[in-house]
């Protein structure tokens, strides 16, 4: 599983994920890269990717389709995260939820997500330092809380 590879990884490791459909994973306090071998067309994470609190740990998610009908597709919580070349779709609590996080999103398609409580659904930013979006991002940005900034390329 992706989770077992994450659990075994050390800071600085890159985990290469083969084509297929995989269960979601929680990335704890490790500076790692999770990368698909051949892009979001062929590598799907069903469930969420959760970047947990981690002081100073930089995490990267590259080249996946992420879909989660039970919550946010990608949840960045108190972390530094870079999400690139991903398709984030079907999230029931937004596509990407950034909470107390510094999140960079580049070359992603974020579509067909909902946020029933707050409205919007593409990217939800709550009490985050920065949420950076690139020109390939689609979907609404919902920003709540003091100190939140949005839309910095």
C-alpha positions as a Python dict, from the first residue, in 0.01 Angstrom:
ca = {
    (1, 'X'): (0, 0, 0),
    (2, 'X'): (101, 364, -30),
    (3, 'X'): (59, 396, 346),
    (4, 'X'): (310, 117, 419),
    (5, 'X'): (562, 281, 183),
    (6, 'X'): (510, 617, 358),
    (7, 'X'): (553, 454, 699),
    (8, 'X'): (883, 296, 589),
    (9, 'X'): (1018, 612, 419),
    (10, 'X'): (1278, 847, 564),
    (11, 'X'): (1316, 1222, 519),
    (12, 'X'): (1422, 1303, 164),
    (13, 'X'): (1283, 981, 11),
    (14, 'X'): (1077, 968, -308),
    (15, 'X'): (810, 700, -329),
    (16, 'X'): (735, 599, -690),
    (17, 'X'): (385, 459, -728),
    (18, 'X'): (297, 218, -1009),
    (19, 'X'): (-14, 256, -1224),
    (20, 'X'): (-337, 142, -1066),
    (21, 'X'): (-590, 243, -805),
    (22, 'X'): (-463, 289, -452),
    (23, 'X'): (-610, 363, -109),
    (24, 'X'): (-543, 703, 48),
    (25, 'X'): (-260, 775, 287),
    (26, 'X'): (-155, 999, 573),
    (27, 'X'): (187, 1160, 541),
    (28, 'X'): (307, 1242, 889),
    (29, 'X'): (612, 1442, 992),
    (30, 'X'): (834, 1333, 703),
    (31, 'X'): (981, 1537, 418),
    (32, 'X'): (897, 1301, 131),
    (33, 'X'): (778, 1305, -230),
    (34, 'X'): (494, 1081, -342),
    (35, 'X'): (517, 1051, -721),
    (36, 'X'): (326, 845, -977),
    (37, 'X'): (530, 669, -1244),
    (38, 'X'): (316, 776, -1540),
    (39, 'X'): (76, 1053, -1441),
    (40, 'X'): (-278, 1113, -1323),
    (41, 'X'): (-435, 933, -1619),
    (42, 'X'): (-298, 602, -1490),
    (43, 'X'): (-249, 640, -1115),
    (44, 'X'): (-551, 700, -891),
    (45, 'X'): (-576, 749, -516),
    (46, 'X'): (-928, 670, -392),
    (47, 'X'): (-964, 824, -51),
    (48, 'X'): (-775, 1120, 84),
    (49, 'X'): (-415, 1227, 101),
    (50, 'X'): (-359, 1386, 441),
    (51, 'X'): (-49, 1598, 499),
    (52, 'X'): (-41, 1608, 879),
    (53, 'X'): (119, 1864, 1105),
    (54, 'X'): (494, 1866, 1068),
    (55, 'X'): (715, 2156, 1163),
    (56, 'X'): (956, 2225, 878),
    (57, 'X'): (873, 1909, 682),
    (58, 'X'): (812, 1973, 312),
    (59, 'X'): (595, 1721, 128),
    (60, 'X'): (519, 1683, -242),
    (61, 'X'): (241, 1501, -427),
    (62, 'X'): (306, 1466, -801),
    (63, 'X'): (105, 1314, -1086),
    (64, 'X'): (-206, 1153, -933),
    (65, 'X'): (-581, 1157, -971),
    (66, 'X'): (-720, 1197, -620),
    (67, 'X'): (-1088, 1134, -551),
    (68, 'X'): (-1263, 1101, -218),
    (69, 'X'): (-1639, 1076, -186),
    (70, 'X'): (-1609, 1074, 194),
    (71, 'X'): (-1425, 1403, 250),
    (72, 'X'): (-1158, 1632, 108),
    (73, 'X'): (-942, 1484, -166),
    (74, 'X'): (-623, 1638, -25),
    (75, 'X'): (-610, 1774, 329),
    (76, 'X'): (-308, 1989, 417),
    (77, 'X'): (-305, 2043, 791),
    (78, 'X'): (-31, 2252, 952),
    (79, 'X'): (223, 2151, 689),
    (80, 'X'): (426, 2263, 390),
    (81, 'X'): (287, 2088, 82),
    (82, 'X'): (344, 2110, -292),
    (83, 'X'): (75, 1952, -509),
    (84, 'X'): (155, 1941, -878),
    (85, 'X'): (37, 1774, -1198),
    (86, 'X'): (-267, 1625, -1026),
    (87, 'X'): (-636, 1587, -1103),
    (88, 'X'): (-842, 1636, -786),
    (89, 'X'): (-1205, 1541, -833),
    (90, 'X'): (-1507, 1404, -649),
    (91, 'X'): (-1417, 1544, -306),
    (92, 'X'): (-1716, 1578, -74),
    (93, 'X'): (-1553, 1840, 154),
    (94, 'X'): (-1365, 2029, -120),
    (95, 'X'): (-1096, 1910, -357),
    (96, 'X'): (-807, 2055, -158),
    (97, 'X'): (-851, 2175, 200),
    (98, 'X'): (-561, 2384, 338),
    (99, 'X'): (-582, 2438, 715),
    (100, 'X'): (-300, 2620, 898),
    (101, 'X'): (-79, 2522, 604),
    (102, 'X'): (154, 2665, 340),
    (103, 'X'): (28, 2493, 27),
    (104, 'X'): (155, 2534, -329),
    (105, 'X'): (-63, 2403, -612),
    (106, 'X'): (74, 2400, -968),
    (107, 'X'): (-48, 2255, -1297),
    (108, 'X'): (-349, 2083, -1138),
    (109, 'X'): (-704, 2036, -1254),
    (110, 'X'): (-945, 2067, -964),
    (111, 'X'): (-1303, 1994, -1066),
    (112, 'X'): (-1634, 1838, -962),
    (113, 'X'): (-1575, 1881, -590),
    (114, 'X'): (-1832, 2012, -342),
    (115, 'X'): (-1819, 2187, -7),
    (116, 'X'): (-2167, 2156, 133),
    (117, 'X'): (-2104, 2346, 458),
    (118, 'X'): (-1925, 2659, 331),
    (119, 'X'): (-2003, 2659, -43),
    (120, 'X'): (-1742, 2647, -317),
    (121, 'X'): (-1558, 2323, -343),
    (122, 'X'): (-1241, 2353, -550),
    (123, 'X'): (-992, 2478, -293),
    (124, 'X'): (-1082, 2567, 64),
    (125, 'X'): (-830, 2775, 260),
    (126, 'X'): (-882, 2821, 634),
    (127, 'X'): (-634, 3004, 859),
    (128, 'X'): (-347, 2927, 624),
    (129, 'X'): (-38, 3138, 571),
    (130, 'X'): (-44, 3106, 192),
    (131, 'X'): (-230, 2907, -67),
    (132, 'X'): (-56, 2941, -402),
    (133, 'X'): (-235, 2849, -723),
    (134, 'X'): (-102, 2809, -1073),
    (135, 'X'): (-270, 2887, -1405),
    (136, 'X'): (-389, 2528, -1456),
    (137, 'X'): (-602, 2528, -1141),
    (138, 'X'): (-980, 2527, -1174),
    (139, 'X'): (-1254, 2545, -919),
    (140, 'X'): (-1353, 2793, -656),
    (141, 'X'): (-1133, 2919, -377),
    (142, 'X'): (-1301, 2957, -42),
    (143, 'X'): (-1098, 3149, 216),
    (144, 'X'): (-1197, 3165, 582),
    (145, 'X'): (-1015, 3293, 887),
    (146, 'X'): (-775, 3569, 976),
    (147, 'X'): (-447, 3598, 789),
    (148, 'X'): (-549, 3384, 493),
    (149, 'X'): (-423, 3481, 149),
    (150, 'X'): (-520, 3328, -183),
    (151, 'X'): (-424, 3315, -548),
    (152, 'X'): (-52, 3385, -535),
    (153, 'X'): (110, 3225, -841),
}
